[in-house]
Amino acid sequence: RTVALKELINDVKVPHFNIDTNSTQDVEALEVVEGIRDLRAGFIETLIFGGTTTTVSTKEPDGILKLIAEVEGESTTDLDGLVNSQVIPNHASSGALTLAKLEELIDATRPELDEIAVLMTDRRARRKVNALSRASGTPLRVTQNQFGQFISQFNEIPLVVSDYMRDNFPDNDGSSVLDIAAMVKNVTRASTVDNSIILALKMGDEQFTGIQNGTLTAKKISEDDSTKDAVHYRVKWYAAQALFNKFA
């Protein structure tokens, strides 16, 4: 299989009024930096949900959920716990997490072959893992990374939270299949849409990785935009992500 790079673009238009009335700051630079942050935030969300859910766009790169689904088959759009060896259903429909299931997830990645980089989930699920670990008499170990941040570890694997993960996944269909293509990302968490996903990820050139052609760039398009009294910049990045090893 091949992976297509996507053209990620954010047009930033800085009003001349803002520039002319602010003599103490470099308004253009500040707005371009904000445009880069916006592009980055959008890309991080597609890192997980790209190419799936009800808000899918053919213009976005495929995210890890779709890439895992495609381990079963190139056109697969669901996470099938019966057929796909890389999907570990906690329950046929919905059920409470157990540490045994989390360990089963870790084993599915063949950790003896390559080190798992992270376990990624939402805040609610991390609290559940913390509670289960304390109840078992072996609380999660906490370490500091190179930036001084405190990171919880389960079985020596960093357990990290992403604010882009959700705790409102729908129930499985009763046979351990989760239809991620039909997921509504912003639905209010309630009964039947109150589930979490934990991702066990290996990172690297032959694992789960980001790909790009060059780096992110910011280019001035014009001093006077044709539709607005503003300076026009374009923030652009050719990027995507790929899963080169099904056990990653």
JSON list of C-alpha atoms in Angstrom, two decimals:
[
{"chain": "A", "resi": 1, "resn": "ARG", "atom": "CA", "xyz": [0.00, 0.00, 0.00]},
{"chain": "A", "resi": 2, "resn": "THR", "atom": "CA", "xyz": [1.00, 3.61, -0.46]},
{"chain": "A", "resi": 3, "resn": "VAL", "atom": "CA", "xyz": [0.30, 6.69, 1.64]},
{"chain": "A", "resi": 4, "resn": "ALA", "atom": "CA", "xyz": [-0.58, 9.99, -0.01]},
{"chain": "A", "resi": 5, "resn": "LEU", "atom": "CA", "xyz": [0.76, 13.25, 1.34]},
{"chain": "A", "resi": 6, "resn": "LYS", "atom": "CA", "xyz": [-1.91, 15.86, 1.99]},
{"chain": "A", "resi": 7, "resn": "GLU", "atom": "CA", "xyz": [-1.57, 19.59, 1.42]},
{"chain": "A", "resi": 8, "resn": "LEU", "atom": "CA", "xyz": [-2.40, 21.31, 4.71]},
{"chain": "A", "resi": 9, "resn": "ILE", "atom": "CA", "xyz": [-3.09, 25.02, 4.22]},
{"chain": "A", "resi": 10, "resn": "ASN", "atom": "CA", "xyz": [-4.13, 27.88, 6.47]},
{"chain": "A", "resi": 11, "resn": "ASP", "atom": "CA", "xyz": [-4.53, 31.34, 4.96]},
{"chain": "A", "resi": 12, "resn": "VAL", "atom": "CA", "xyz": [-3.75, 34.13, 7.43]},
{"chain": "A", "resi": 13, "resn": "LYS", "atom": "CA", "xyz": [-5.00, 37.63, 6.68]},
{"chain": "A", "resi": 14, "resn": "VAL", "atom": "CA", "xyz": [-3.65, 40.39, 8.89]},
{"chain": "A", "resi": 15, "resn": "PRO", "atom": "CA", "xyz": [-5.75, 43.59, 8.71]},
{"chain": "A", "resi": 16, "resn": "HIS", "atom": "CA", "xyz": [-3.78, 46.72, 7.88]},
{"chain": "A", "resi": 17, "resn": "PHE", "atom": "CA", "xyz": [-5.74, 48.45, 10.65]},
{"chain": "A", "resi": 18, "resn": "ASN", "atom": "CA", "xyz": [-4.22, 46.11, 13.25]},
{"chain": "A", "resi": 19, "resn": "ILE", "atom": "CA", "xyz": [-0.73, 46.68, 11.86]},
{"chain": "A", "resi": 20, "resn": "ASP", "atom": "CA", "xyz": [-1.04, 50.46, 11.59]},
{"chain": "A", "resi": 21, "resn": "THR", "atom": "CA", "xyz": [-2.52, 50.96, 15.06]},
{"chain": "A", "resi": 22, "resn": "ASN", "atom": "CA", "xyz": [-0.06, 48.77, 16.98]},
{"chain": "A", "resi": 23, "resn": "SER", "atom": "CA", "xyz": [3.42, 50.24, 17.06]},
{"chain": "A", "resi": 24, "resn": "THR", "atom": "CA", "xyz": [4.72, 48.10, 19.93]},
{"chain": "A", "resi": 25, "resn": "GLN", "atom": "CA", "xyz": [4.33, 44.61, 18.44]},
{"chain": "A", "resi": 26, "resn": "ASP", "atom": "CA", "xyz": [5.11, 42.79, 15.21]},
{"chain": "A", "resi": 27, "resn": "VAL", "atom": "CA", "xyz": [1.46, 42.09, 14.43]},
{"chain": "A", "resi": 28, "resn": "GLU", "atom": "CA", "xyz": [2.18, 40.15, 11.23]},
{"chain": "A", "resi": 29, "resn": "ALA", "atom": "CA", "xyz": [4.55, 37.78, 13.00]},
{"chain": "A", "resi": 30, "resn": "LEU", "atom": "CA", "xyz": [2.11, 37.22, 15.86]},
{"chain": "A", "resi": 31, "resn": "GLU", "atom": "CA", "xyz": [-0.77, 36.43, 13.50]},
{"chain": "A", "resi": 32, "resn": "VAL", "atom": "CA", "xyz": [1.35, 34.05, 11.42]},
{"chain": "A", "resi": 33, "resn": "VAL", "atom": "CA", "xyz": [2.41, 32.19, 14.57]},
{"chain": "A", "resi": 34, "resn": "GLU", "atom": "CA", "xyz": [-1.26, 31.90, 15.53]},
{"chain": "A", "resi": 35, "resn": "GLY", "atom": "CA", "xyz": [-2.02, 30.56, 12.05]},
{"chain": "A", "resi": 36, "resn": "ILE", "atom": "CA", "xyz": [0.70, 27.92, 12.49]},
{"chain": "A", "resi": 37, "resn": "ARG", "atom": "CA", "xyz": [-0.83, 26.91, 15.82]},
{"chain": "A", "resi": 38, "resn": "ASP", "atom": "CA", "xyz": [-4.26, 26.57, 14.23]},
{"chain": "A", "resi": 39, "resn": "LEU", "atom": "CA", "xyz": [-2.85, 24.38, 11.46]},
{"chain": "A", "resi": 40, "resn": "ARG", "atom": "CA", "xyz": [-1.01, 22.26, 14.01]},
{"chain": "A", "resi": 41, "resn": "ALA", "atom": "CA", "xyz": [-4.16, 21.78, 16.11]},
{"chain": "A", "resi": 42, "resn": "GLY", "atom": "CA", "xyz": [-6.11, 20.61, 13.08]},
{"chain": "A", "resi": 43, "resn": "PHE", "atom": "CA", "xyz": [-3.37, 18.18, 12.11]},
{"chain": "A", "resi": 44, "resn": "ILE", "atom": "CA", "xyz": [-3.17, 16.69, 15.62]},
{"chain": "A", "resi": 45, "resn": "GLU", "atom": "CA", "xyz": [-6.90, 15.93, 15.55]},
{"chain": "A", "resi": 46, "resn": "THR", "atom": "CA", "xyz": [-6.54, 14.19, 12.17]},
{"chain": "A", "resi": 47, "resn": "LEU", "atom": "CA", "xyz": [-3.68, 12.20, 13.71]},
{"chain": "A", "resi": 48, "resn": "ILE", "atom": "CA", "xyz": [-6.43, 10.29, 15.54]},
{"chain": "A", "resi": 49, "resn": "PHE", "atom": "CA", "xyz": [-9.67, 10.77, 13.58]},
{"chain": "A", "resi": 50, "resn": "GLY", "atom": "CA", "xyz": [-8.52, 11.59, 10.05]},
{"chain": "A", "resi": 51, "resn": "GLY", "atom": "CA", "xyz": [-10.42, 9.81, 7.28]},
{"chain": "A", "resi": 52, "resn": "THR", "atom": "CA", "xyz": [-13.26, 8.63, 9.52]},
{"chain": "A", "resi": 53, "resn": "THR", "atom": "CA", "xyz": [-16.29, 9.67, 11.68]},
{"chain": "A", "resi": 54, "resn": "THR", "atom": "CA", "xyz": [-19.27, 11.60, 10.30]},
{"chain": "A", "resi": 55, "resn": "THR", "atom": "CA", "xyz": [-17.11, 14.68, 9.65]},
{"chain": "A", "resi": 56, "resn": "VAL", "atom": "CA", "xyz": [-14.73, 12.81, 7.33]},
{"chain": "A", "resi": 57, "resn": "SER", "atom": "CA", "xyz": [-13.08, 14.73, 4.51]},
{"chain": "A", "resi": 58, "resn": "THR", "atom": "CA", "xyz": [-11.19, 13.24, 1.59]},
{"chain": "A", "resi": 59, "resn": "LYS", "atom": "CA", "xyz": [-8.81, 16.18, 1.90]},
{"chain": "A", "resi": 60, "resn": "GLU", "atom": "CA", "xyz": [-7.48, 15.16, 5.32]},
{"chain": "A", "resi": 61, "resn": "PRO", "atom": "CA", "xyz": [-4.79, 12.54, 6.02]},
{"chain": "A", "resi": 62, "resn": "ASP", "atom": "CA", "xyz": [-5.89, 9.20, 7.44]},
{"chain": "A", "resi": 63, "resn": "GLY", "atom": "CA", "xyz": [-5.61, 8.99, 11.22]},
{"chain": "A", "resi": 64, "resn": "ILE", "atom": "CA", "xyz": [-4.54, 6.13, 13.45]},
{"chain": "A", "resi": 65, "resn": "LEU", "atom": "CA", "xyz": [-8.09, 4.79, 13.96]},
{"chain": "A", "resi": 66, "resn": "LYS", "atom": "CA", "xyz": [-8.63, 4.38, 10.22]},
{"chain": "A", "resi": 67, "resn": "LEU", "atom": "CA", "xyz": [-5.13, 2.96, 9.75]},
{"chain": "A", "resi": 68, "resn": "ILE", "atom": "CA", "xyz": [-5.84, 0.34, 12.44]},
{"chain": "A", "resi": 69, "resn": "ALA", "atom": "CA", "xyz": [-9.17, -0.53, 10.79]},
{"chain": "A", "resi": 70, "resn": "GLU", "atom": "CA", "xyz": [-7.35, -1.04, 7.48]},
{"chain": "A", "resi": 71, "resn": "VAL", "atom": "CA", "xyz": [-5.12, -3.69, 9.06]},
{"chain": "A", "resi": 72, "resn": "GLU", "atom": "CA", "xyz": [-8.14, -5.93, 8.39]},
{"chain": "A", "resi": 73, "resn": "GLY", "atom": "CA", "xyz": [-8.58, -4.74, 4.80]},
{"chain": "A", "resi": 74, "resn": "GLU", "atom": "CA", "xyz": [-7.89, -1.67, 2.68]},
{"chain": "A", "resi": 75, "resn": "SER", "atom": "CA", "xyz": [-11.56, -0.66, 2.47]},
{"chain": "A", "resi": 76, "resn": "THR", "atom": "CA", "xyz": [-12.49, -1.50, 6.07]},
{"chain": "A", "resi": 77, "resn": "THR", "atom": "CA", "xyz": [-14.16, 1.33, 7.98]},
{"chain": "A", "resi": 78, "resn": "ASP", "atom": "CA", "xyz": [-14.83, -0.25, 11.38]},
{"chain": "A", "resi": 79, "resn": "LEU", "atom": "CA", "xyz": [-12.81, -1.63, 14.28]},
{"chain": "A", "resi": 80, "resn": "ASP", "atom": "CA", "xyz": [-13.73, -5.32, 14.24]},
{"chain": "A", "resi": 81, "resn": "GLY", "atom": "CA", "xyz": [-12.59, -7.06, 17.41]},
{"chain": "A", "resi": 82, "resn": "LEU", "atom": "CA", "xyz": [-13.45, -10.48, 15.98]},
{"chain": "A", "resi": 83, "resn": "VAL", "atom": "CA", "xyz": [-11.46, -10.25, 12.74]},
{"chain": "A", "resi": 84, "resn": "ASN", "atom": "CA", "xyz": [-8.81, -7.58, 13.32]},
{"chain": "A", "resi": 85, "resn": "SER", "atom": "CA", "xyz": [-6.04, -8.89, 15.58]},
{"chain": "A", "resi": 86, "resn": "GLN", "atom": "CA", "xyz": [-5.00, -5.34, 16.47]},
{"chain": "A", "resi": 87, "resn": "VAL", "atom": "CA", "xyz": [-8.38, -4.43, 17.94]},
{"chain": "A", "resi": 88, "resn": "ILE", "atom": "CA", "xyz": [-8.98, -5.67, 21.49]},
{"chain": "A", "resi": 89, "resn": "PRO", "atom": "CA", "xyz": [-12.65, -5.22, 22.39]},
{"chain": "A", "resi": 90, "resn": "ASN", "atom": "CA", "xyz": [-13.27, -4.76, 26.09]},
{"chain": "A", "resi": 91, "resn": "HIS", "atom": "CA", "xyz": [-16.82, -6.06, 25.68]},
{"chain": "A", "resi": 92, "resn": "ALA", "atom": "CA", "xyz": [-19.20, -7.12, 22.91]},
{"chain": "A", "resi": 93, "resn": "SER", "atom": "CA", "xyz": [-21.08, -3.85, 23.42]},
{"chain": "A", "resi": 94, "resn": "SER", "atom": "CA", "xyz": [-19.84, -1.85, 26.44]},
{"chain": "A", "resi": 95, "resn": "GLY", "atom": "CA", "xyz": [-18.22, -2.78, 29.74]},
{"chain": "A", "resi": 96, "resn": "ALA", "atom": "CA", "xyz": [-15.88, -1.64, 32.50]},
{"chain": "A", "resi": 97, "resn": "LEU", "atom": "CA", "xyz": [-12.15, -1.68, 31.81]},
{"chain": "A", "resi": 98, "resn": "THR", "atom": "CA", "xyz": [-9.96, -4.26, 33.53]},
{"chain": "A", "resi": 99, "resn": "LEU", "atom": "CA", "xyz": [-6.18, -4.35, 33.83]},
{"chain": "A", "resi": 100, "resn": "ALA", "atom": "CA", "xyz": [-6.22, -7.78, 32.20]},
{"chain": "A", "resi": 101, "resn": "LYS", "atom": "CA", "xyz": [-7.72, -6.25, 29.05]},
{"chain": "A", "resi": 102, "resn": "LEU", "atom": "CA", "xyz": [-5.12, -3.49, 29.05]},
{"chain": "A", "resi": 103, "resn": "GLU", "atom": "CA", "xyz": [-2.38, -6.11, 29.27]},
{"chain": "A", "resi": 104, "resn": "GLU", "atom": "CA", "xyz": [-4.05, -8.00, 26.39]},
{"chain": "A", "resi": 105, "resn": "LEU", "atom": "CA", "xyz": [-3.85, -4.81, 24.33]},
{"chain": "A", "resi": 106, "resn": "ILE", "atom": "CA", "xyz": [-0.14, -4.49, 25.07]},
{"chain": "A", "resi": 107, "resn": "ASP", "atom": "CA", "xyz": [0.47, -8.13, 24.11]},
{"chain": "A", "resi": 108, "resn": "ALA", "atom": "CA", "xyz": [-1.29, -7.57, 20.76]},
{"chain": "A", "resi": 109, "resn": "THR", "atom": "CA", "xyz": [1.52, -5.21, 19.74]},
{"chain": "A", "resi": 110, "resn": "ARG", "atom": "CA", "xyz": [4.20, -7.88, 20.25]},
{"chain": "A", "resi": 111, "resn": "PRO", "atom": "CA", "xyz": [6.18, -5.72, 22.71]},
{"chain": "A", "resi": 112, "resn": "GLU", "atom": "CA", "xyz": [8.99, -8.30, 22.77]},
{"chain": "A", "resi": 113, "resn": "LEU", "atom": "CA", "xyz": [9.83, -7.31, 19.17]},
{"chain": "A", "resi": 114, "resn": "ASP", "atom": "CA", "xyz": [9.81, -3.52, 19.53]},
{"chain": "A", "resi": 115, "resn": "GLU", "atom": "CA", "xyz": [9.27, -1.19, 22.46]},
{"chain": "A", "resi": 116, "resn": "ILE", "atom": "CA", "xyz": [5.85, 0.45, 22.83]},
{"chain": "A", "resi": 117, "resn": "ALA", "atom": "CA", "xyz": [6.29, 4.21, 22.85]},
{"chain": "A", "resi": 118, "resn": "VAL", "atom": "CA", "xyz": [3.06, 5.25, 24.57]},
{"chain": "A", "resi": 119, "resn": "LEU", "atom": "CA", "xyz": [-0.38, 4.25, 25.73]},
{"chain": "A", "resi": 120, "resn": "MET", "atom": "CA", "xyz": [-2.61, 7.13, 24.64]},
{"chain": "A", "resi": 121, "resn": "THR", "atom": "CA", "xyz": [-6.13, 7.80, 25.87]},
{"chain": "A", "resi": 122, "resn": "ASP", "atom": "CA", "xyz": [-8.47, 10.45, 27.30]},
{"chain": "A", "resi": 123, "resn": "ARG", "atom": "CA", "xyz": [-8.46, 11.82, 30.84]},
{"chain": "A", "resi": 124, "resn": "ARG", "atom": "CA", "xyz": [-11.41, 9.77, 32.05]},
{"chain": "A", "resi": 125, "resn": "ALA", "atom": "CA", "xyz": [-9.82, 6.50, 30.93]},
{"chain": "A", "resi": 126, "resn": "ARG", "atom": "CA", "xyz": [-6.51, 7.43, 32.55]},
{"chain": "A", "resi": 127, "resn": "ARG", "atom": "CA", "xyz": [-8.32, 8.04, 35.84]},
{"chain": "A", "resi": 128, "resn": "LYS", "atom": "CA", "xyz": [-9.87, 4.58, 35.49]},
{"chain": "A", "resi": 129, "resn": "VAL", "atom": "CA", "xyz": [-6.46, 2.96, 34.94]},
{"chain": "A", "resi": 130, "resn": "ASN", "atom": "CA", "xyz": [-5.13, 4.86, 37.97]},
{"chain": "A", "resi": 131, "resn": "ALA", "atom": "CA", "xyz": [-8.03, 3.63, 40.12]},
{"chain": "A", "resi": 132, "resn": "LEU", "atom": "CA", "xyz": [-7.63, 0.02, 38.98]},
{"chain": "A", "resi": 133, "resn": "SER", "atom": "CA", "xyz": [-3.89, 0.11, 39.64]},
{"chain": "A", "resi": 134, "resn": "ARG", "atom": "CA", "xyz": [-4.34, 1.55, 43.15]},
{"chain": "A", "resi": 135, "resn": "ALA", "atom": "CA", "xyz": [-7.01, -1.06, 43.91]},
{"chain": "A", "resi": 136, "resn": "SER", "atom": "CA", "xyz": [-4.65, -3.83, 42.81]},
{"chain": "A", "resi": 137, "resn": "GLY", "atom": "CA", "xyz": [-2.02, -2.62, 45.27]},
{"chain": "A", "resi": 138, "resn": "THR", "atom": "CA", "xyz": [0.42, -1.50, 42.56]},
{"chain": "A", "resi": 139, "resn": "PRO", "atom": "CA", "xyz": [-0.15, 2.21, 41.84]},
{"chain": "A", "resi": 140, "resn": "LEU", "atom": "CA", "xyz": [1.12, 3.59, 38.56]},
{"chain": "A", "resi": 141, "resn": "ARG", "atom": "CA", "xyz": [4.76, 4.64, 38.66]},
{"chain": "A", "resi": 142, "resn": "VAL", "atom": "CA", "xyz": [5.33, 8.33, 37.93]},
{"chain": "A", "resi": 143, "resn": "THR", "atom": "CA", "xyz": [8.49, 9.59, 36.23]},
{"chain": "A", "resi": 144, "resn": "GLN", "atom": "CA", "xyz": [9.68, 12.87, 34.73]},
{"chain": "A", "resi": 145, "resn": "ASN", "atom": "CA", "xyz": [10.45, 13.27, 31.05]},
{"chain": "A", "resi": 146, "resn": "GLN", "atom": "CA", "xyz": [13.22, 15.41, 29.59]},
{"chain": "A", "resi": 147, "resn": "PHE", "atom": "CA", "xyz": [10.99, 18.49, 29.83]},
{"chain": "A", "resi": 148, "resn": "GLY", "atom": "CA", "xyz": [10.28, 18.01, 33.52]},
{"chain": "A", "resi": 149, "resn": "GLN", "atom": "CA", "xyz": [6.71, 16.82, 32.97]},
{"chain": "A", "resi": 150, "resn": "PHE", "atom": "CA", "xyz": [5.37, 14.09, 35.24]},
{"chain": "A", "resi": 151, "resn": "ILE", "atom": "CA", "xyz": [4.28, 11.01, 33.26]},
{"chain": "A", "resi": 152, "resn": "SER", "atom": "CA", "xyz": [2.38, 8.01, 34.63]},
{"chain": "A", "resi": 153, "resn": "GLN", "atom": "CA", "xyz": [3.61, 4.59, 33.52]},
{"chain": "A", "resi": 154, "resn": "PHE", "atom": "CA", "xyz": [1.76, 1.29, 33.26]},
{"chain": "A", "resi": 155, "resn": "ASN", "atom": "CA", "xyz": [4.04, -1.73, 32.98]},
{"chain": "A", "resi": 156, "resn": "GLU", "atom": "CA", "xyz": [6.91, 0.72, 32.31]},
{"chain": "A", "resi": 157, "resn": "ILE", "atom": "CA", "xyz": [5.00, 2.22, 29.34]},
{"chain": "A", "resi": 158, "resn": "PRO", "atom": "CA", "xyz": [4.14, 5.95, 29.45]},
{"chain": "A", "resi": 159, "resn": "LEU", "atom": "CA", "xyz": [0.38, 6.48, 29.82]},
{"chain": "A", "resi": 160, "resn": "VAL", "atom": "CA", "xyz": [-0.33, 9.82, 28.17]},
{"chain": "A", "resi": 161, "resn": "VAL", "atom": "CA", "xyz": [-3.47, 11.88, 27.70]},
{"chain": "A", "resi": 162, "resn": "SER", "atom": "CA", "xyz": [-4.48, 13.63, 24.50]},
{"chain": "A", "resi": 163, "resn": "ASP", "atom": "CA", "xyz": [-7.17, 16.28, 24.66]},
{"chain": "A", "resi": 164, "resn": "TYR", "atom": "CA", "xyz": [-8.10, 15.19, 21.13]},
{"chain": "A", "resi": 165, "resn": "MET", "atom": "CA", "xyz": [-9.10, 11.73, 22.31]},
{"chain": "A", "resi": 166, "resn": "ARG", "atom": "CA", "xyz": [-12.78, 11.27, 23.17]},
{"chain": "A", "resi": 167, "resn": "ASP", "atom": "CA", "xyz": [-14.72, 9.56, 25.96]},
{"chain": "A", "resi": 168, "resn": "ASN", "atom": "CA", "xyz": [-17.96, 9.49, 23.93]},
{"chain": "A", "resi": 169, "resn": "PHE", "atom": "CA", "xyz": [-17.36, 6.62, 21.53]},
{"chain": "A", "resi": 170, "resn": "PRO", "atom": "CA", "xyz": [-20.55, 4.68, 20.78]},
{"chain": "A", "resi": 171, "resn": "ASP", "atom": "CA", "xyz": [-21.13, 1.15, 22.08]},
{"chain": "A", "resi": 172, "resn": "ASN", "atom": "CA", "xyz": [-19.97, -1.76, 19.97]},
{"chain": "A", "resi": 173, "resn": "ASP", "atom": "CA", "xyz": [-22.71, -3.37, 17.91]},
{"chain": "A", "resi": 174, "resn": "GLY", "atom": "CA", "xyz": [-23.09, -6.34, 20.27]},
{"chain": "A", "resi": 175, "resn": "SER", "atom": "CA", "xyz": [-20.55, -8.46, 18.42]},
{"chain": "A", "resi": 176, "resn": "SER", "atom": "CA", "xyz": [-17.36, -6.52, 19.28]},
{"chain": "A", "resi": 177, "resn": "VAL", "atom": "CA", "xyz": [-17.50, -4.23, 16.22]},
{"chain": "A", "resi": 178, "resn": "LEU", "atom": "CA", "xyz": [-17.19, -0.44, 16.58]},
{"chain": "A", "resi": 179, "resn": "ASP", "atom": "CA", "xyz": [-18.41, 1.56, 13.59]},
{"chain": "A", "resi": 180, "resn": "ILE", "atom": "CA", "xyz": [-16.02, 4.52, 13.80]},
{"chain": "A", "resi": 181, "resn": "ALA", "atom": "CA", "xyz": [-17.25, 5.84, 10.43]},
{"chain": "A", "resi": 182, "resn": "ALA", "atom": "CA", "xyz": [-20.64, 6.55, 12.02]},
{"chain": "A", "resi": 183, "resn": "MET", "atom": "CA", "xyz": [-19.21, 8.22, 15.13]},
{"chain": "A", "resi": 184, "resn": "VAL", "atom": "CA", "xyz": [-20.35, 11.78, 15.87]},
{"chain": "A", "resi": 185, "resn": "LYS", "atom": "CA", "xyz": [-17.29, 13.34, 17.51]},
{"chain": "A", "resi": 186, "resn": "ASN", "atom": "CA", "xyz": [-19.00, 16.15, 19.40]},
{"chain": "A", "resi": 187, "resn": "VAL", "atom": "CA", "xyz": [-22.05, 14.26, 20.68]},
{"chain": "A", "resi": 188, "resn": "THR", "atom": "CA", "xyz": [-22.80, 14.77, 24.38]},
{"chain": "A", "resi": 189, "resn": "ARG", "atom": "CA", "xyz": [-21.54, 11.87, 26.47]},
{"chain": "A", "resi": 190, "resn": "ALA", "atom": "CA", "xyz": [-24.48, 9.73, 27.64]},
{"chain": "A", "resi": 191, "resn": "SER", "atom": "CA", "xyz": [-25.62, 6.12, 27.78]},
{"chain": "A", "resi": 192, "resn": "THR", "atom": "CA", "xyz": [-24.56, 4.21, 24.63]},
{"chain": "A", "resi": 193, "resn": "VAL", "atom": "CA", "xyz": [-22.04, 6.96, 23.77]},
{"chain": "A", "resi": 194, "resn": "ASP", "atom": "CA", "xyz": [-19.82, 6.79, 26.86]},
{"chain": "A", "resi": 195, "resn": "ASN", "atom": "CA", "xyz": [-16.83, 4.68, 25.85]},
{"chain": "A", "resi": 196, "resn": "SER", "atom": "CA", "xyz": [-13.10, 5.34, 25.56]},
{"chain": "A", "resi": 197, "resn": "ILE", "atom": "CA", "xyz": [-10.31, 3.96, 23.40]},
{"chain": "A", "resi": 198, "resn": "ILE", "atom": "CA", "xyz": [-6.75, 3.28, 24.55]},
{"chain": "A", "resi": 199, "resn": "LEU", "atom": "CA", "xyz": [-4.10, 3.25, 21.84]},
{"chain": "A", "resi": 200, "resn": "ALA", "atom": "CA", "xyz": [-0.85, 1.29, 22.24]},
{"chain": "A", "resi": 201, "resn": "LEU", "atom": "CA", "xyz": [1.56, 2.90, 19.80]},
{"chain": "A", "resi": 202, "resn": "LYS", "atom": "CA", "xyz": [5.07, 2.15, 18.59]},
{"chain": "A", "resi": 203, "resn": "MET", "atom": "CA", "xyz": [6.80, 5.11, 16.97]},
{"chain": "A", "resi": 204, "resn": "GLY", "atom": "CA", "xyz": [9.51, 4.95, 14.34]},
{"chain": "A", "resi": 205, "resn": "ASP", "atom": "CA", "xyz": [10.37, 4.80, 10.64]},
{"chain": "A", "resi": 206, "resn": "GLU", "atom": "CA", "xyz": [9.08, 1.22, 10.39]},
{"chain": "A", "resi": 207, "resn": "GLN", "atom": "CA", "xyz": [6.24, 1.62, 12.89]},
{"chain": "A", "resi": 208, "resn": "PHE", "atom": "CA", "xyz": [3.59, 4.37, 13.21]},
{"chain": "A", "resi": 209, "resn": "THR", "atom": "CA", "xyz": [5.15, 7.57, 11.92]},
{"chain": "A", "resi": 210, "resn": "GLY", "atom": "CA", "xyz": [4.54, 10.95, 10.42]},
{"chain": "A", "resi": 211, "resn": "ILE", "atom": "CA", "xyz": [5.69, 11.63, 6.88]},
{"chain": "A", "resi": 212, "resn": "GLN", "atom": "CA", "xyz": [6.33, 14.94, 5.16]},
{"chain": "A", "resi": 213, "resn": "ASN", "atom": "CA", "xyz": [7.91, 16.56, 2.14]},
{"chain": "A", "resi": 214, "resn": "GLY", "atom": "CA", "xyz": [9.97, 19.37, 3.58]},
{"chain": "A", "resi": 215, "resn": "THR", "atom": "CA", "xyz": [8.87, 21.35, 6.62]},
{"chain": "A", "resi": 216, "resn": "LEU", "atom": "CA", "xyz": [6.01, 23.69, 7.39]},
{"chain": "A", "resi": 217, "resn": "THR", "atom": "CA", "xyz": [6.39, 27.02, 5.62]},
{"chain": "A", "resi": 218, "resn": "ALA", "atom": "CA", "xyz": [4.80, 30.46, 5.91]},
{"chain": "A", "resi": 219, "resn": "LYS", "atom": "CA", "xyz": [4.87, 32.62, 2.78]},
{"chain": "A", "resi": 220, "resn": "LYS", "atom": "CA", "xyz": [3.59, 36.15, 2.15]},
{"chain": "A", "resi": 221, "resn": "ILE", "atom": "CA", "xyz": [1.15, 36.02, -0.77]},
{"chain": "A", "resi": 222, "resn": "SER", "atom": "CA", "xyz": [0.40, 39.73, -1.10]},
{"chain": "A", "resi": 223, "resn": "GLU", "atom": "CA", "xyz": [0.60, 43.06, 0.70]},
{"chain": "A", "resi": 224, "resn": "ASP", "atom": "CA", "xyz": [-3.03, 43.81, -0.20]},
{"chain": "A", "resi": 225, "resn": "ASP", "atom": "CA", "xyz": [-5.51, 40.95, -0.27]},
{"chain": "A", "resi": 226, "resn": "SER", "atom": "CA", "xyz": [-8.10, 41.18, -3.05]},
{"chain": "A", "resi": 227, "resn": "THR", "atom": "CA", "xyz": [-11.05, 40.59, -0.70]},
{"chain": "A", "resi": 228, "resn": "LYS", "atom": "CA", "xyz": [-9.93, 42.33, 2.48]},
{"chain": "A", "resi": 229, "resn": "ASP", "atom": "CA", "xyz": [-7.78, 45.27, 3.54]},
{"chain": "A", "resi": 230, "resn": "ALA", "atom": "CA", "xyz": [-5.09, 42.97, 4.86]},
{"chain": "A", "resi": 231, "resn": "VAL", "atom": "CA", "xyz": [-1.70, 41.39, 4.31]},
{"chain": "A", "resi": 232, "resn": "HIS", "atom": "CA", "xyz": [-2.14, 37.80, 3.09]},
{"chain": "A", "resi": 233, "resn": "TYR", "atom": "CA", "xyz": [0.10, 34.95, 4.30]},
{"chain": "A", "resi": 234, "resn": "ARG", "atom": "CA", "xyz": [-0.20, 31.25, 3.52]},
{"chain": "A", "resi": 235, "resn": "VAL", "atom": "CA", "xyz": [0.90, 28.60, 6.02]},
{"chain": "A", "resi": 236, "resn": "LYS", "atom": "CA", "xyz": [1.48, 25.30, 4.22]},
{"chain": "A", "resi": 237, "resn": "TRP", "atom": "CA", "xyz": [2.65, 21.79, 5.04]},
{"chain": "A", "resi": 238, "resn": "TYR", "atom": "CA", "xyz": [2.75, 18.57, 2.95]},
{"chain": "A", "resi": 239, "resn": "ALA", "atom": "CA", "xyz": [2.27, 15.84, 5.53]},
{"chain": "A", "resi": 240, "resn": "ALA", "atom": "CA", "xyz": [0.41, 12.69, 6.58]},
{"chain": "A", "resi": 241, "resn": "GLN", "atom": "CA", "xyz": [0.90, 9.66, 8.83]},
{"chain": "A", "resi": 242, "resn": "ALA", "atom": "CA", "xyz": [1.51, 6.04, 8.02]},
{"chain": "A", "resi": 243, "resn": "LEU", "atom": "CA", "xyz": [1.34, 2.64, 9.73]},
{"chain": "A", "resi": 244, "resn": "PHE", "atom": "CA", "xyz": [4.17, 0.52, 8.34]},
{"chain": "A", "resi": 245, "resn": "ASN", "atom": "CA", "xyz": [3.85, -2.32, 10.84]},
{"chain": "A", "resi": 246, "resn": "LYS", "atom": "CA", "xyz": [0.47, -3.72, 11.89]},
{"chain": "A", "resi": 247, "resn": "PHE", "atom": "CA", "xyz": [1.84, -4.43, 15.36]},
{"chain": "A", "resi": 248, "resn": "ALA", "atom": "CA", "xyz": [2.67, -0.75, 15.84]}
]
